[in-house]
Coordinates of C-alpha atoms and ligand atoms in Angstrom, one line a residue:
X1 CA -0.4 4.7 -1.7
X2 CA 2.9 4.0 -3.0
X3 CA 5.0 4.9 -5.8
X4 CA 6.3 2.0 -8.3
X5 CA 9.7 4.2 -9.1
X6 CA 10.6 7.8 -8.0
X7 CA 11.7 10.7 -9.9
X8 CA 14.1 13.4 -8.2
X9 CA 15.3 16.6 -10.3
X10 CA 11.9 18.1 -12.2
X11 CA 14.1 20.1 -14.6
X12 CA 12.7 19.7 -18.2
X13 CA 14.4 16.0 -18.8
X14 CA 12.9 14.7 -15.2
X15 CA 9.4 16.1 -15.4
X16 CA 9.3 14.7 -19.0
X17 CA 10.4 11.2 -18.0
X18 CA 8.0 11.4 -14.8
X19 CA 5.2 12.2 -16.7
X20 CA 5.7 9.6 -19.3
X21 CA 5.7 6.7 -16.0
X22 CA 2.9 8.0 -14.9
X23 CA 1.0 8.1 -18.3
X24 CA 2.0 4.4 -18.9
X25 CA 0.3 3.5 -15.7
X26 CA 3.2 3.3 -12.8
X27 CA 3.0 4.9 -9.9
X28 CA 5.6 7.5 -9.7
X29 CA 7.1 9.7 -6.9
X30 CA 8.3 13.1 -7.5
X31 CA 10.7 15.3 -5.6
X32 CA 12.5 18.1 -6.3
X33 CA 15.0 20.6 -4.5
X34 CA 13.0 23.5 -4.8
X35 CA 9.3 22.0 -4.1
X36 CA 7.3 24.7 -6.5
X37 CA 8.5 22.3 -9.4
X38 CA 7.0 19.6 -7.7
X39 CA 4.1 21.5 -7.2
X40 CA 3.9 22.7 -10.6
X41 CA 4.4 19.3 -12.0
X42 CA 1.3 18.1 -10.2
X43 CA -0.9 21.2 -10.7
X44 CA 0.0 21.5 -14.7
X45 CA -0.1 17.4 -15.1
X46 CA -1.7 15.7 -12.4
X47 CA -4.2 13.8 -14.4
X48 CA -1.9 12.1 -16.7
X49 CA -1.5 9.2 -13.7
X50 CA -1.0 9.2 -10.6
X51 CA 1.7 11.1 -9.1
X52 CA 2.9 11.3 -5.2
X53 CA 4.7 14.5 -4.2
X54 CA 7.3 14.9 -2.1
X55 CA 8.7 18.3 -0.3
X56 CA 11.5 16.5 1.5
X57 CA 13.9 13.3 0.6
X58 CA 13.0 11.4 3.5
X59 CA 9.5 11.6 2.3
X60 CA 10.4 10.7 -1.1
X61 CA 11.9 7.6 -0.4
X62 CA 9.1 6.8 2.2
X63 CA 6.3 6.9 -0.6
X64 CA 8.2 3.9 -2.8
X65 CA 7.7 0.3 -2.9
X66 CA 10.7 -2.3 -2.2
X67 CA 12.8 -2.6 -3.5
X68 CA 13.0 1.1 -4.2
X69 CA 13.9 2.5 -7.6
X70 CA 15.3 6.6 -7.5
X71 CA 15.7 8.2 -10.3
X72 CA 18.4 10.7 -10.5
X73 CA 17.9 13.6 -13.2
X74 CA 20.3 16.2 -12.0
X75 CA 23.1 17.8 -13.5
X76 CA 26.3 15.5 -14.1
X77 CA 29.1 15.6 -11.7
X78 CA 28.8 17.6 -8.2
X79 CA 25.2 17.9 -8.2
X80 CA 24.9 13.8 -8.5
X81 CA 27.3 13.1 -6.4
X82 CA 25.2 15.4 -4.0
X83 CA 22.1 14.1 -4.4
X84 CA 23.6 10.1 -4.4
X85 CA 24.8 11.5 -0.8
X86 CA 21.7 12.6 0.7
X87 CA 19.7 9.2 -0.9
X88 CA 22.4 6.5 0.6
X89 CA 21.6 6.7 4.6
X90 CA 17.9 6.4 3.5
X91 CA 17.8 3.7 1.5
X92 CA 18.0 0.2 2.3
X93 CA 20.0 -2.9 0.9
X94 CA 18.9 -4.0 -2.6
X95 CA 17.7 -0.4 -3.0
X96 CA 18.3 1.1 -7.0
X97 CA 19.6 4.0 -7.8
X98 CA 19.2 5.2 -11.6
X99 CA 21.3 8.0 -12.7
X100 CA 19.9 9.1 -16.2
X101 CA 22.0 12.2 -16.5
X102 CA 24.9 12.9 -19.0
X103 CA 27.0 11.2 -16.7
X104 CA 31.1 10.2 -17.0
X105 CA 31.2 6.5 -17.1
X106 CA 34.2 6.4 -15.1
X107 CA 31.7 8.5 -12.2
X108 CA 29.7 6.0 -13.1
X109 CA 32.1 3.3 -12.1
X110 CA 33.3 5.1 -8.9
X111 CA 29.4 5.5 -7.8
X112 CA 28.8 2.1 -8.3
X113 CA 31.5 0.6 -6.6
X114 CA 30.6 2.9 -3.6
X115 CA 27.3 2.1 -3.4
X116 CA 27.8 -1.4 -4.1
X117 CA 29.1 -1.3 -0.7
X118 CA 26.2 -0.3 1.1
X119 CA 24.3 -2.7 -0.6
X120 CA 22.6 -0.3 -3.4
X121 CA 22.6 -0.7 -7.0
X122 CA 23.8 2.1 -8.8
X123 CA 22.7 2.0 -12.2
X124 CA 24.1 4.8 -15.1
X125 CA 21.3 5.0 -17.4
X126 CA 21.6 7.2 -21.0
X127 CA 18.7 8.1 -22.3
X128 CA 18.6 9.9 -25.3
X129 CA 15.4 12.0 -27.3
X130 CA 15.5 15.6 -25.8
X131 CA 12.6 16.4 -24.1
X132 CA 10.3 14.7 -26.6
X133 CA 11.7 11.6 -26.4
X134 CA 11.7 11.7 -22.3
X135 CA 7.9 12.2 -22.8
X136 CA 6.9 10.2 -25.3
X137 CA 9.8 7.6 -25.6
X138 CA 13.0 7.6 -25.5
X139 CA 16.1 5.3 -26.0
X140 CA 17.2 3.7 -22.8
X141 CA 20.7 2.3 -21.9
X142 CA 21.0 0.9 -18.4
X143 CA 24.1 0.1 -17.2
X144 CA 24.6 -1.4 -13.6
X145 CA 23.8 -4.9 -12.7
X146 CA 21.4 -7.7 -14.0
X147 CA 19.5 -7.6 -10.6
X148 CA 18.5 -4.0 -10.7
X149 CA 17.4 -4.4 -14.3
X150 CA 14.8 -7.5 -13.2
X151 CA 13.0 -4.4 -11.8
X152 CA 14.0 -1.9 -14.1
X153 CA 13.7 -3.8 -17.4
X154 CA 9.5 -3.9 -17.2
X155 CA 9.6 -0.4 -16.0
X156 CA 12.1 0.8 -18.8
X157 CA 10.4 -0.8 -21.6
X158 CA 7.5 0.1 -21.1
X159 CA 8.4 3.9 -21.2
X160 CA 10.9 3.6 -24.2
X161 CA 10.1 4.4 -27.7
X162 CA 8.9 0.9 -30.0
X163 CA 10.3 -0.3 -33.4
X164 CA 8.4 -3.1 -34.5
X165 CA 7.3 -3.8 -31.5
X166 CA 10.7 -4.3 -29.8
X167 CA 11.6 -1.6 -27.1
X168 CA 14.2 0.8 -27.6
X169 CA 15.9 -0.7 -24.1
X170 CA 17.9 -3.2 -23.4
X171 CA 20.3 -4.0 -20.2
X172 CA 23.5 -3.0 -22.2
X173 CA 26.2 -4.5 -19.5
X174 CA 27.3 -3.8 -15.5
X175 CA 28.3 -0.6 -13.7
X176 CA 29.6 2.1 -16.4
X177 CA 28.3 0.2 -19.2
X178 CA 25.1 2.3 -20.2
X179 CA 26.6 5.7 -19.8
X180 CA 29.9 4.6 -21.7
X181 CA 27.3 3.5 -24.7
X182 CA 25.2 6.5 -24.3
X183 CA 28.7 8.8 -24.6
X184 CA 29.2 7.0 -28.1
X185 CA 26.0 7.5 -29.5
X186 CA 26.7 11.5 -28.7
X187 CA 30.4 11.2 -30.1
X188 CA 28.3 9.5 -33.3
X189 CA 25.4 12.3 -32.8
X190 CA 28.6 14.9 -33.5
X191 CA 29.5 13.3 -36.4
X192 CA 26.6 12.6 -38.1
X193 CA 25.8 16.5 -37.1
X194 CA 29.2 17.7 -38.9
X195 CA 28.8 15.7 -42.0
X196 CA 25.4 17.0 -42.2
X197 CA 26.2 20.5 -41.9
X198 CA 29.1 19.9 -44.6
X199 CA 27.4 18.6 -47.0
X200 CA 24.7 21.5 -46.5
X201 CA 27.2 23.9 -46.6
X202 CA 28.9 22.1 -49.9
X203 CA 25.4 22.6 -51.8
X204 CA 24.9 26.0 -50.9
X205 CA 28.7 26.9 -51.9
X206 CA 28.6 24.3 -55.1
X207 CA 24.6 25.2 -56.4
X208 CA 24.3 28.8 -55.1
X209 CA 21.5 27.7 -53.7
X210 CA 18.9 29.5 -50.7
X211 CA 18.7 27.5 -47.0
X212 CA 14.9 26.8 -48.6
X213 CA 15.5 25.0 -51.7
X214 CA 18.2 22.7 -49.9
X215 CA 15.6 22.0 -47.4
X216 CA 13.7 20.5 -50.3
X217 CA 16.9 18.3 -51.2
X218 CA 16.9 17.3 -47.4
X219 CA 13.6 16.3 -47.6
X220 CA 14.2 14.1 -50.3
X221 CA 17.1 12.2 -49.2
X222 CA 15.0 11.4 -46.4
X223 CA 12.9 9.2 -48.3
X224 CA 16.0 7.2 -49.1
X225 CA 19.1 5.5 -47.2
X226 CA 19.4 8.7 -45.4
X227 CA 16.2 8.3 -43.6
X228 CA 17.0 9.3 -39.9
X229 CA 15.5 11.9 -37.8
X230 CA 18.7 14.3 -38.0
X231 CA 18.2 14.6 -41.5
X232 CA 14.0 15.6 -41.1
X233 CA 15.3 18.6 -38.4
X234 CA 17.7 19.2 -40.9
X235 CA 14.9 20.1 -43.5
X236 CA 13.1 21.5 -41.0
X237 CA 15.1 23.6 -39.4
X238 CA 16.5 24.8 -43.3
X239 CA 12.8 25.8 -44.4
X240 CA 12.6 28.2 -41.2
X241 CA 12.3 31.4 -41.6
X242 CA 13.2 34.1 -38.7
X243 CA 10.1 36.0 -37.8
X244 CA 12.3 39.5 -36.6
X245 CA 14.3 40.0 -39.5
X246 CA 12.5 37.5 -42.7
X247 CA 15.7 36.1 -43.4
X248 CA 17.0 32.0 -43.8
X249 CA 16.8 31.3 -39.9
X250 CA 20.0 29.3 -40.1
X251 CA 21.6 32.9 -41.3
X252 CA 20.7 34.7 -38.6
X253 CA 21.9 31.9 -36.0
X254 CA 26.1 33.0 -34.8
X255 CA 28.2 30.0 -36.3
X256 CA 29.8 28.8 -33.4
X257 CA 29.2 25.3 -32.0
X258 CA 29.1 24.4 -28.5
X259 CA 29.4 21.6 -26.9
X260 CA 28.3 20.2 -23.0
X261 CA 31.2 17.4 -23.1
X262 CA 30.3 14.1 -24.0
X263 CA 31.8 14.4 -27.6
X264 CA 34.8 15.4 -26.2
X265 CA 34.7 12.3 -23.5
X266 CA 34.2 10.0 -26.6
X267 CA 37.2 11.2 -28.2
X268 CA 39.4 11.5 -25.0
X269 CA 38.4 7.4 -24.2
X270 CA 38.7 6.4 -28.0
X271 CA 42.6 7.9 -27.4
X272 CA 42.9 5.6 -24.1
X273 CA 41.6 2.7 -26.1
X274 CA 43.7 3.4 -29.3
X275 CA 40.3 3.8 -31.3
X276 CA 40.6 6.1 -34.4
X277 CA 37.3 7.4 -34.5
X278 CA 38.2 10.2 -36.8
X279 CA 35.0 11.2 -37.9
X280 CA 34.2 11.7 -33.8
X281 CA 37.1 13.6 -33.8
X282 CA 36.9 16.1 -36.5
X283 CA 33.3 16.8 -35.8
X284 CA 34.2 17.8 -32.3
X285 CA 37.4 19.6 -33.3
X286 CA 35.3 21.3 -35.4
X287 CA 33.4 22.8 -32.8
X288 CA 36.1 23.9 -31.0
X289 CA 37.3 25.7 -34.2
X290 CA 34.4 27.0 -34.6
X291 CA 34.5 28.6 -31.6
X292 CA 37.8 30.5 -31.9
X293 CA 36.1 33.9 -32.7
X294 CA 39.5 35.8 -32.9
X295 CA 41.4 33.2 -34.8
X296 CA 38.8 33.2 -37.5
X297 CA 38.9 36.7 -37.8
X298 CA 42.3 37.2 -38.7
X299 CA 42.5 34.3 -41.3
X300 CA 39.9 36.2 -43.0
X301 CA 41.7 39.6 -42.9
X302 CA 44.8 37.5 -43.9
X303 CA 43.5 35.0 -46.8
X304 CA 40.7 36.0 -49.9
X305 CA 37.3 34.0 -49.3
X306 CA 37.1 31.6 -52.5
X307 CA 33.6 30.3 -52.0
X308 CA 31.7 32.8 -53.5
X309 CA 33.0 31.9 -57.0
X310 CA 32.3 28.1 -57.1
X311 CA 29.5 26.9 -59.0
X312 CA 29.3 23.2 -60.1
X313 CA 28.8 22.2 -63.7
X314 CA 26.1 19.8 -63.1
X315 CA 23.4 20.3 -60.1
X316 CA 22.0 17.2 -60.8
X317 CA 24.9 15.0 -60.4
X318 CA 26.7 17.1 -57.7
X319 CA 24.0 16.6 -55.0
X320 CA 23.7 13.0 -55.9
X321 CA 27.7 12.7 -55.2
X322 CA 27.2 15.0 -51.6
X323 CA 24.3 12.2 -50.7
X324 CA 26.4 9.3 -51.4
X325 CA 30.1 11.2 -49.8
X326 CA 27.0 11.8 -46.8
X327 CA 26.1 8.1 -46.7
X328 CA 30.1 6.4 -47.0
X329 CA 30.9 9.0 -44.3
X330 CA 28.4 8.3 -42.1
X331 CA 29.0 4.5 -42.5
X332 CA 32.5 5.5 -41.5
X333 CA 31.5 7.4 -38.0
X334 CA 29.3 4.6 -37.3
X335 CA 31.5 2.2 -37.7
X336 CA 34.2 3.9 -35.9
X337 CA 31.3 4.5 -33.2
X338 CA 31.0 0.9 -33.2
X339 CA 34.8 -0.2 -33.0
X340 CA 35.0 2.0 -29.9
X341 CA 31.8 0.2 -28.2
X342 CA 33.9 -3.1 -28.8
X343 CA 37.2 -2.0 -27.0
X344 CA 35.5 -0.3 -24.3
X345 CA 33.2 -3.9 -23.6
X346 CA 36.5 -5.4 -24.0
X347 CA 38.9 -3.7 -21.7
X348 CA 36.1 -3.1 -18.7
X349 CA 34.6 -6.4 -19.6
X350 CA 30.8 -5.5 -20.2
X351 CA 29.8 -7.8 -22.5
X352 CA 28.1 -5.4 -24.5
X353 CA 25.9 -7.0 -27.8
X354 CA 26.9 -4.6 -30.9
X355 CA 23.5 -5.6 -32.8
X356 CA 21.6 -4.9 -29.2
X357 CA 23.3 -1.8 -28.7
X358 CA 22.1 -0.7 -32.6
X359 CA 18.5 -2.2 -31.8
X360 CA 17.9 0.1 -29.3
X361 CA 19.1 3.0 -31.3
X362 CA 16.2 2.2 -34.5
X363 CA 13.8 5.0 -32.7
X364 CA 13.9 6.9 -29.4
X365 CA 17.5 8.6 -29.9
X366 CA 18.6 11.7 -31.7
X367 CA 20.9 9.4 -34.1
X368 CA 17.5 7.1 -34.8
X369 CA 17.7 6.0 -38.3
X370 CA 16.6 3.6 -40.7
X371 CA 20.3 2.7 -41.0
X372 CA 20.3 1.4 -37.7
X373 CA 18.3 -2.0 -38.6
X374 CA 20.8 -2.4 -41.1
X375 CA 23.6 -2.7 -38.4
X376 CA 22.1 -4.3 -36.0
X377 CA 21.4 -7.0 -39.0
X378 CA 25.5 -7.1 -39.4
X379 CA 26.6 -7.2 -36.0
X380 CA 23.5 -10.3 -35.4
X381 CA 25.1 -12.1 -38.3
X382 CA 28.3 -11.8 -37.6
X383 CA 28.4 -10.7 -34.0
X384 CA 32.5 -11.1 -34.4
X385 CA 32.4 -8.5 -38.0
X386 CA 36.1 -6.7 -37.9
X387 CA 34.5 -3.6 -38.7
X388 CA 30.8 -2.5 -40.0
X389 CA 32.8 -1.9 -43.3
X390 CA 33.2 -4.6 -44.6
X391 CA 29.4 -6.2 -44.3
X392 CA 27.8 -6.5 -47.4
X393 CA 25.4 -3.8 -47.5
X394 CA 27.7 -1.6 -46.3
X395 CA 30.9 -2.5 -48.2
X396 CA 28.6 -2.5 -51.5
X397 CA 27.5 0.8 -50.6
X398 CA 31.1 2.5 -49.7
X399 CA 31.8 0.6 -53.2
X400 CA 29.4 2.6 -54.8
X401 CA 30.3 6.2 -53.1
X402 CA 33.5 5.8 -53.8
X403 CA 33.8 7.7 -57.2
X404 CA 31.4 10.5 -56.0
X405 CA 33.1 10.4 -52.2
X406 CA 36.5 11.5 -54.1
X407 CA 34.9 13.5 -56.3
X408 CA 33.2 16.0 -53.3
X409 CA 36.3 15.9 -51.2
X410 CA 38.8 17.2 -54.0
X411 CA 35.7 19.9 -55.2
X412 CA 35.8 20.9 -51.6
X413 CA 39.8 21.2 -51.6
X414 CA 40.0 23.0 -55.2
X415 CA 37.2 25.0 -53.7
X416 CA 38.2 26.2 -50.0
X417 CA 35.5 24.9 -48.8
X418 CA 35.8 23.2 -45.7
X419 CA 34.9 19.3 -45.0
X420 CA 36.9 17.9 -42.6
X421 CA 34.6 14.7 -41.3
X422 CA 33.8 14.0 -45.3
X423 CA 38.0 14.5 -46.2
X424 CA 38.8 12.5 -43.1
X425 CA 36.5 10.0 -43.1
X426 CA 37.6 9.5 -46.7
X427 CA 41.2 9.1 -45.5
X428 CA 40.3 6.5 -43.1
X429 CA 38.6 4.1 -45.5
X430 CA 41.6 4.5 -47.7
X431 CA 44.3 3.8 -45.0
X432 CA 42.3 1.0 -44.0
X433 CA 42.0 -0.7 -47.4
X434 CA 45.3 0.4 -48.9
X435 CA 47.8 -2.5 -49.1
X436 CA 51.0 -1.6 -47.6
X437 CA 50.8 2.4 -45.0
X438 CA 53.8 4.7 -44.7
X439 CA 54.0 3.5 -40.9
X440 CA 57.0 1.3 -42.0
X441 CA 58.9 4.5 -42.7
X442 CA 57.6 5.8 -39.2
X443 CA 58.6 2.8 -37.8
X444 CA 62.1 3.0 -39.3
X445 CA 62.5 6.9 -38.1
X446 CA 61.7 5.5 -34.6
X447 CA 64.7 3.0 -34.5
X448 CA 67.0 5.4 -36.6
X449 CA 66.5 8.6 -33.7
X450 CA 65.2 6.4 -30.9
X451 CA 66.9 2.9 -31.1
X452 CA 63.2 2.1 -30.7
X453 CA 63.2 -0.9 -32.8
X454 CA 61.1 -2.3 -35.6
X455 CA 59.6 -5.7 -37.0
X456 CA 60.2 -6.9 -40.4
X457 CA 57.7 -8.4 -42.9
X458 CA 59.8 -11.6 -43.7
X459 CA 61.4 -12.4 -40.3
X460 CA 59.8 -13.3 -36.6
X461 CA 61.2 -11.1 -33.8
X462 CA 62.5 -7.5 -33.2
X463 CA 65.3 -6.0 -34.7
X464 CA 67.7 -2.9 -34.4
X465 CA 69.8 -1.5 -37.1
X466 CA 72.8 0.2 -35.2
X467 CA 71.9 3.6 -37.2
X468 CA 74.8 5.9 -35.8
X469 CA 77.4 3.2 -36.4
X470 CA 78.3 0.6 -39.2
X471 CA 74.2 0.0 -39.9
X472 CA 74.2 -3.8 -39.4
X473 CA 71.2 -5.0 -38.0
X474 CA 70.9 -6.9 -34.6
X475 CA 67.6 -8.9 -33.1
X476 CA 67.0 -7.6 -29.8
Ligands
LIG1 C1 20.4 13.0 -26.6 C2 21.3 14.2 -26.7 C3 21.4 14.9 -25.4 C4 21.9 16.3 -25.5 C5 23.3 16.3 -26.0 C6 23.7 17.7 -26.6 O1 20.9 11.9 -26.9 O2 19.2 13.2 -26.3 O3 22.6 13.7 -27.1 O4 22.1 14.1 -24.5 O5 21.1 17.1 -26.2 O6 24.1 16.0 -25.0 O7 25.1 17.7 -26.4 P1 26.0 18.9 -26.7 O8 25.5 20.1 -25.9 O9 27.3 18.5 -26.3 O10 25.9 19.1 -28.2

């Protein structure tokens, strides 16, 4: 027999997306470094399909049809780039390698082009669910070329998750293209995590409230706008109860946030592309803070905790004002999220579809959201929009936040209670909308230490003013 597609790396992720091949009828080899995974994968799940075993590479790729499809679910970095070795001399011209780890997209460039000269196809794949969306379906974001997805693309989705009845997988654009997309949707997953956990933490500052009842508030908002599956877990995990000690499970968890690195990518190739995605940004930051165990400590030896006093006047009306600060922040990481797909199609040229890259996001993905439809609807009717902003649906609902959105950030402030992505991502909108910004004055400290020159409103071309001299201005 032979195997449709291979799988190599049976860690959780692999095994997952191996046995969801096999249950959807392909043929799939497995391999693994150390073969009791292998073994175990067959003995615990062989009847789901059909399943063909490998102990050693060469045997691996032997057992696949042409042109050959590998999977690669190892860890990112070294352990790819060790695996991609030992596949290469035994594969043949027009051969596929997928790589559906966490991967860099600029490794994913550097992969492809080497492998492109062998006459491979090297194709950077996110895929994004956890472990129940590698089983049961997750989001899929091949990058790599259009004739390793004429393969791929039946295999792929067929596997992914379904929103009416489209497939969560699309070819999103050549060589880095995939894992570049995948990297935003984390750097989005961050900030949509942040401004979740703020505005939990603003309700059970503002309402005095238990982990339990804001569960119930949760739960509610996921009926509305805020539909999305971050926002169920959120409930979820909120209603949980620790079995060892009987207390609020989110109490007993240490409050420090880590982080594997693709947040962090976003932010460092949103810098390279002059992107602000602030909201990224703070929610990754705020990790990091989070992490500084020693630092903490002595601001709170140094400064009196605040929080404990603060109880809002009106429950009612303050929760309504966190959902909608929640919803015009969010619109603000995702349209951030969005601008930084744009520059990063633009400057590698990927010709990447913005409403595509949203359709495939609807289910599947951590960040899957009803949301989602609505902009893929904005960047399908206006694939050119200047930012998600500023489509109707979304302007109208910023519009409508706005009074509350001000409202929860200056409680927060007068409060000491900390919300950077909601206070930032509040900033943003109002530097982007405001009519003239204080760069001009930035501008004019440049030429006045720098001789760095400056435009002027009313006048075409560059200009100097001699600052250290008699201040007459000269076009340079
Ligand atoms: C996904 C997730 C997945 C992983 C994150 C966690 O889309 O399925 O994003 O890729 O769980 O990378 O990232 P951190 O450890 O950096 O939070």
């Amino acid at each position: 027999a032979t195997a449709r597609i291979g799988v190599t790396g049976l860690a959780v992720m692999g095994r997952n997306l191996a046995r969801n091949l096999a249950r959807n009828g392909f043929a799939v080899a497995v391999h693994n470094r150390s073969p009791e995974r292998t073994r175990g994968l067959v003995a615990e799940h062989g009847d789901e399909g059909t399943f063909l075993p490998a102990e050693s590479m060469a045997d691996f790729v032997a057992s696949l049809e042409r042109p050959r499809a590998v999977i690669v679910m190892v860890k990112a970095g070294g352990p790819t780039d060790a695996v991609v070795d030992e596949l290469v001399p035994l594969l043949d011209a027009g051969d596929i390698v997928v790589d559906c780890g966490n991967a860099h997209f600029a490794d994913t460039r550097r992969r492809e082009e080497a492998l492109r000269a062998h006459g491979l196809h090297f194709v950077g794949t996110g895929v994004s669910g956890g472990e129940e969306g590698a089983l049961r379906g997750p989001s899929i974001m091949p990058g790599g070329s259009a004739e390793s997805y004429r393969t791929l693309g039946p295999i792929f989705e067929r596997i992914a998750a379904q929103v009416d009845g489209v497939p969560c997988c699309r070819h999103i654009g050549p060589d880095g293209a995939g894992h570049f997309v995948k990297m935003v949707h984390n750097g989005i997953e961050y900030a949509d995590m942040q401004l979740i956990a703020e505005a939990y933490d603003l309700l059970r500052a503002g309402l005095g409230a238990q982990p339990a009842q804001l569960a119930e508030i949760f739960r509610g908002w996921n009926s509305g706008e805020l539909e999305s599956f971050l926002i169920e877990i959120t409930a979820d995990v909120l209603a949980h109860t620790d079995a060892a000690t009987g207390r609020a499970f989110v109490d007993v968890v240490l409050d420090r946030a880590e982080q594997k690195g693709t947040g962090r990518w976003t932010v460092q190739s949103a810098l390279d592309l002059g992107i602000p995605i602030t909201g990224i940004a703070e929610a990754t930051f705020a990790r990091s803070l989070s992490g500084h165990a020693d630092q903490r400590e002595a601001a709170r030896g140094a400064f009196p905790d605040m929080g404990a006093t603060w109880r809002v006047e009106d429950p009612d009306a303050f929760v309504e004002d966190v959902r909608r600060a929640l919803l015009a922040s969010k619109i603000v990481a995702y349209a951030q999220g969005f601008d930084h797909i744009r520059a990063g199609s633009r400057e590698y040229d990927w010709g990447i579809d913005l409403g595509g890259t949203a359709t495939i996001w609807r289910g599947g993905c951590i960040i899957r959201a009803r949301f989602l439809d609505r902009i893929r609807q904005a960047y399908d009717e206006r694939p050119d929009l200047p930012t998600l902003l500023v489509a109707p649906w979304f302007a109208d609902t910023v519009n409508d936040g706005v009074p509350s959105w001000r409202r929860v950030v200056a409680d927060a402030a007068r409060a000491g209670v900390p919300a950077p992505a909601f206070a930032s991502s509040l900033a943003y909108f109002d530097a982007l909308r405001a009519q003239r910004l204080p760069a001009a004055l930035i501008q004019a400290l440049r030429d006045n230490f720098g001789a760095h020159t400056y435009q002027r409103v009313d006048r075409e071309g560059t200009f100097h003013t001699r600052w250290p001299t008699d201040r007459t201005e000269t076009r340079t």
